[in-house]
Amino acid sequence: MLALSSPSGPPNGMSARQSGIKYNNHTFSGVLFMNAAAYIRVSTDDQIEFSPASQLNQIHIYAENHQLLLLDSHIYMDEGISGRTAARRPAFLKMISAARETPRPFDVILVWKYSRFARSRQDSIFYKSLLRRECGIDVISITEPLSDDPTSILMEALLEAMDEYYSVNLGQEVRRGMQEKFKRGGVVSIPPFGYQVVEGHFIPDQAKAPYVSMIYQQFLAGSTCPEIARMLNTRGICTSRGNPFDSRAIRYILSNPFYIGILRRQTHPSSAHDHFYETVEMTYAQGTQPLLISPVLFEQVQIKLKNPAG
């Protein structure tokens, strides 16, 4: 573990550069300094004190105090992204790719906390090892200083374990809270076609709600799902996700009990996701949203879906 200390110059063993350059309102002339990168991550459940601006401000202060040159091109930021999986963090992967270039573009990576770098011990160990052994680049937490002795290995491992525990525990608490809200008929997902969310409640979307009843009526009258999809697309009507309709989207609407006041949700949200819920186990609850079709009409459509030739 590299420990940066005095502003008198970089530690032994680190590559140094000498130049006259104006950086962040300070002129470096004939002064040794190292290039640094900054990695900033904020997930959707972080508090305001973890904001990108707050993290970057603290990192800039640290860089100035330790004679580190932090260029804008070496600032990498992932916003609204969990730290559990590196594969889902494009800025993080871009930084790792840049670090492996020759010559290396920076000597250290600064993070506000190690949890910003990764909340998974597996990812943390893998990428820190890759950076240190292949690239000669260390990762430094500006708020969790570690000494340059063997005890730092234990301390860093403890911090990684605590970060992963926090992430896993938070995930469980969030899922538990969403499940309780779901049981009360609350909003835990984007609204289906024909609805919108206003002040935490599902209400009919006046522009799209009439099409729900029309879809059901057209299907009962003999129109196929592809035919109904083409009709909606011709009229410029999009799905709740803003996409053109296809037969699968129409079938999803025709089989969704939401329109008769019943909510459904994956029993195991962490399992493989199927947007149309055709291959996953579901849990049901009574909703509070206004009905867009009658239970009788819904049941008639379910019978026809199961027996299209009947």
XYZ file of C-alpha atoms in Angstrom:
310
model
C 0.000 0.000 0.000
C 1.389 3.339 -1.058
C 1.170 6.064 1.578
C 1.388 9.618 0.293
C 2.448 12.092 2.912
C 4.468 15.240 2.553
C 4.057 17.811 -0.179
C 7.845 17.689 -0.612
C 7.664 15.207 -3.462
C 6.547 11.722 -4.458
C 7.613 8.640 -2.515
C 10.538 6.585 -3.702
C 9.715 4.077 -6.370
C 6.975 6.161 -7.999
C 7.538 7.750 -11.394
C 8.021 11.498 -11.129
C 7.811 14.289 -13.654
C 9.309 17.737 -13.613
C 7.820 20.707 -15.415
C 6.614 24.273 -15.245
C 2.853 24.122 -15.481
C -0.132 26.027 -14.192
C -2.612 23.710 -12.518
C -5.716 24.691 -10.582
C -4.445 28.227 -10.065
C -1.029 27.001 -8.863
C 2.175 27.055 -10.894
C 4.492 24.081 -10.638
C 7.960 25.081 -11.758
C 10.859 22.723 -11.258
C 8.744 20.732 -8.783
C 8.372 16.962 -8.794
C 4.831 15.766 -9.089
C 2.897 12.659 -10.079
C -0.075 12.269 -12.372
C -3.268 11.146 -10.690
C -6.643 9.892 -11.818
C -9.883 10.236 -9.873
C -12.700 7.744 -9.783
C -16.076 8.971 -8.550
C -19.196 6.873 -8.109
C -22.609 7.707 -6.728
C -25.400 5.152 -6.490
C -29.082 6.025 -6.300
C -29.261 5.365 -2.539
C -26.282 7.544 -1.560
C -26.713 10.630 0.597
C -26.049 14.167 -0.629
C -22.660 14.247 1.073
C -21.571 11.549 -1.385
C -22.478 13.734 -4.390
C -20.059 13.799 -7.349
C -19.256 17.475 -6.732
C -18.483 16.804 -3.065
C -16.259 13.828 -3.842
C -14.400 15.666 -6.606
C -13.855 18.751 -4.454
C -12.264 16.684 -1.689
C -10.112 14.816 -4.189
C -8.874 18.078 -5.728
C -7.902 19.352 -2.281
C -6.026 16.116 -1.549
C -4.243 16.273 -4.920
C -3.065 19.839 -4.292
C -1.811 19.004 -0.810
C 0.184 16.032 -2.091
C 1.565 17.524 -5.323
C -0.558 15.339 -7.576
C -1.541 16.574 -11.024
C -5.181 15.706 -11.691
C -6.228 16.527 -15.244
C -9.874 16.674 -16.315
C -9.181 13.900 -18.837
C -8.265 11.620 -15.912
C -11.501 12.089 -13.990
C -13.836 9.092 -14.329
C -17.381 9.198 -13.006
C -20.250 6.700 -12.753
C -23.510 8.219 -11.511
C -26.553 6.322 -10.276
C -24.688 3.009 -10.520
C -24.165 0.351 -7.874
C -20.624 -0.634 -6.959
C -21.461 -4.330 -6.663
C -20.460 -5.208 -10.242
C -17.625 -3.623 -12.218
C -19.069 -4.878 -15.508
C -21.957 -2.401 -15.159
C -19.733 0.640 -14.606
C -18.579 2.034 -17.977
C -16.407 4.844 -16.578
C -14.673 2.413 -14.216
C -13.849 0.034 -17.071
C -12.627 2.952 -19.203
C -10.278 3.951 -16.360
C -8.912 0.406 -16.040
C -8.331 0.263 -19.785
C -6.510 3.615 -19.718
C -4.340 2.463 -16.800
C -3.000 -0.422 -18.884
C -1.740 1.856 -21.643
C 1.978 2.400 -22.257
C 3.299 4.731 -21.075
C 0.913 4.765 -18.167
C -1.155 7.963 -18.088
C -1.276 8.268 -14.280
C 0.542 6.938 -11.221
C -2.234 6.742 -8.640
C -6.028 6.557 -8.581
C -7.751 8.678 -5.952
C -11.150 7.774 -4.522
C -13.179 9.416 -1.784
C -13.629 6.059 -0.032
C -12.655 2.539 -1.006
C -16.374 1.764 -1.277
C -16.461 4.110 -4.297
C -13.903 1.896 -6.045
C -15.869 -1.313 -5.385
C -18.308 -2.802 -2.895
C -17.510 -6.337 -3.951
C -14.431 -7.847 -2.304
C -13.860 -9.967 -5.391
C -13.802 -6.950 -7.719
C -11.780 -4.867 -5.268
C -9.060 -7.483 -4.870
C -8.947 -8.317 -8.585
C -8.706 -4.767 -9.911
C -6.382 -3.438 -7.204
C -4.048 -6.372 -7.833
C -4.199 -5.829 -11.595
C -3.417 -2.124 -11.208
C -0.562 -2.658 -8.744
C 1.148 -5.632 -10.376
C 0.587 -4.967 -14.074
C 0.528 -1.185 -14.118
C 2.380 -0.031 -10.997
C -0.659 2.057 -10.050
C -2.006 2.262 -6.520
C -5.533 3.083 -5.359
C -5.722 5.632 -2.541
C -8.730 6.486 -0.406
C -8.369 10.120 0.591
C -10.529 9.650 3.700
C -9.182 6.253 4.810
C -5.397 6.695 4.998
C -3.377 3.510 5.369
C 0.204 3.247 6.543
C 2.973 1.694 4.466
C 3.499 -1.305 6.755
C 2.110 -4.883 6.852
C -0.852 -3.899 9.061
C -2.253 -1.901 6.156
C -2.992 -5.190 4.361
C -5.248 -6.250 7.222
C -6.873 -2.820 7.486
C -7.592 -2.672 3.759
C -9.134 -6.160 3.852
C -11.343 -5.139 6.783
C -12.517 -2.030 4.931
C -13.342 -4.125 1.860
C -15.287 -6.635 3.970
C -17.236 -3.859 5.705
C -18.076 -2.224 2.374
C -19.394 -5.495 0.950
C -21.406 -6.205 4.117
C -22.963 -2.742 3.924
C -23.885 -3.260 0.276
C -25.398 -6.717 0.777
C -27.292 -5.658 3.906
C -28.580 -2.503 2.209
C -29.798 -4.561 -0.739
C -31.724 -6.864 1.580
C -33.282 -3.925 3.417
C -34.298 -2.254 0.154
C -35.882 -5.460 -1.148
C -37.700 -5.969 2.157
C -39.018 -2.410 2.058
C -40.166 -2.737 -1.527
C -41.921 -5.999 -0.740
C -43.817 -4.395 2.149
C -44.750 -1.436 -0.041
C -45.878 -3.844 -2.756
C -48.150 -5.687 -0.295
C -49.793 -2.350 0.563
C -50.464 -1.652 -3.095
C -47.726 0.969 -3.386
C -45.627 1.972 -6.393
C -42.524 -0.216 -6.762
C -42.184 -0.235 -10.562
C -42.776 1.855 -13.638
C -46.487 2.147 -14.501
C -47.921 -0.240 -17.096
C -49.247 1.109 -20.378
C -52.313 3.243 -19.692
C -51.201 4.490 -16.271
C -48.941 7.162 -14.840
C -47.584 7.834 -11.343
C -48.717 11.051 -9.650
C -47.704 11.814 -6.059
C -46.830 8.182 -5.416
C -50.054 6.718 -6.809
C -51.002 4.983 -10.043
C -53.668 6.907 -11.941
C -54.987 6.501 -15.519
C -53.048 8.251 -18.263
C -55.879 10.030 -20.035
C -54.047 9.925 -23.379
C -53.345 6.170 -23.316
C -55.891 4.607 -20.947
C -58.658 4.344 -23.628
C -56.361 2.190 -25.765
C -56.223 -0.505 -23.068
C -59.936 -1.217 -23.339
C -59.686 -1.026 -27.122
C -56.878 -3.634 -27.144
C -59.017 -6.030 -25.111
C -62.122 -5.430 -27.230
C -60.237 -5.820 -30.503
C -58.689 -9.079 -29.337
C -62.067 -10.511 -28.336
C -63.485 -9.401 -31.675
C -60.931 -11.519 -33.498
C -57.911 -9.274 -34.101
C -54.534 -10.922 -33.580
C -51.759 -9.499 -31.417
C -49.616 -8.542 -34.469
C -52.605 -6.789 -36.036
C -53.307 -4.775 -32.869
C -49.619 -3.866 -32.589
C -49.541 -2.572 -36.172
C -52.679 -0.526 -35.588
C -51.176 1.161 -32.518
C -47.866 1.804 -34.254
C -49.688 3.368 -37.214
C -51.337 5.789 -34.786
C -47.964 6.661 -33.220
C -48.787 5.056 -29.856
C -45.768 3.724 -27.932
C -45.386 1.274 -25.061
C -44.850 2.458 -21.489
C -41.099 2.305 -22.197
C -41.426 4.439 -25.326
C -40.908 1.580 -27.789
C -43.020 0.487 -30.769
C -45.539 -2.242 -30.037
C -45.022 -5.841 -31.070
C -47.137 -8.943 -30.535
C -45.371 -9.819 -27.274
C -46.092 -6.370 -25.807
C -49.772 -6.718 -26.737
C -49.962 -10.161 -25.162
C -48.359 -8.753 -22.012
C -51.105 -6.122 -21.741
C -53.797 -8.718 -22.377
C -52.494 -10.943 -19.566
C -51.610 -8.241 -17.016
C -53.972 -8.356 -13.990
C -52.894 -4.811 -13.099
C -55.804 -3.544 -15.179
C -58.268 -5.190 -12.801
C -56.552 -3.972 -9.638
C -54.091 -6.802 -8.970
C -50.336 -6.161 -8.629
C -47.725 -8.747 -9.516
C -44.016 -8.872 -8.871
C -41.175 -11.335 -9.232
C -41.004 -13.576 -6.161
C -37.208 -13.603 -6.446
C -36.185 -10.210 -7.908
C -32.533 -11.241 -8.148
C -33.349 -14.075 -10.576
C -33.004 -13.739 -14.338
C -35.248 -10.885 -15.397
C -37.971 -11.337 -17.987
C -39.654 -8.006 -18.745
C -42.829 -9.811 -19.810
C -42.861 -12.131 -16.773
C -43.321 -15.243 -18.870
C -40.637 -17.384 -17.245
C -40.454 -16.223 -13.623
C -42.310 -17.037 -10.415
C -44.710 -14.250 -9.437
C -46.199 -12.873 -6.212
C -49.567 -11.097 -6.240
C -51.154 -8.360 -4.100
C -54.291 -6.228 -4.147
C -53.618 -2.810 -5.655
C -55.278 0.550 -5.111
C -55.220 1.785 -8.714
C -58.445 2.528 -10.671
C -59.500 -0.315 -12.972
C -59.246 0.235 -16.721
C -61.262 -2.836 -17.691
C -63.817 -5.050 -15.966
C -62.863 -8.361 -14.349
C -65.373 -10.059 -16.667
C -63.646 -8.706 -19.781
C -60.254 -9.695 -18.392
C -61.418 -13.262 -17.719
C -62.888 -13.585 -21.206
C -59.568 -12.553 -22.717
C -57.633 -15.021 -20.517
C -59.815 -17.854 -21.776
C -59.184 -16.878 -25.384
C -55.440 -16.515 -24.784
C -55.322 -20.096 -23.499
C -57.608 -21.414 -26.240
C -57.112 -19.155 -29.279
C -59.048 -21.517 -31.525
C -61.958 -21.857 -29.065
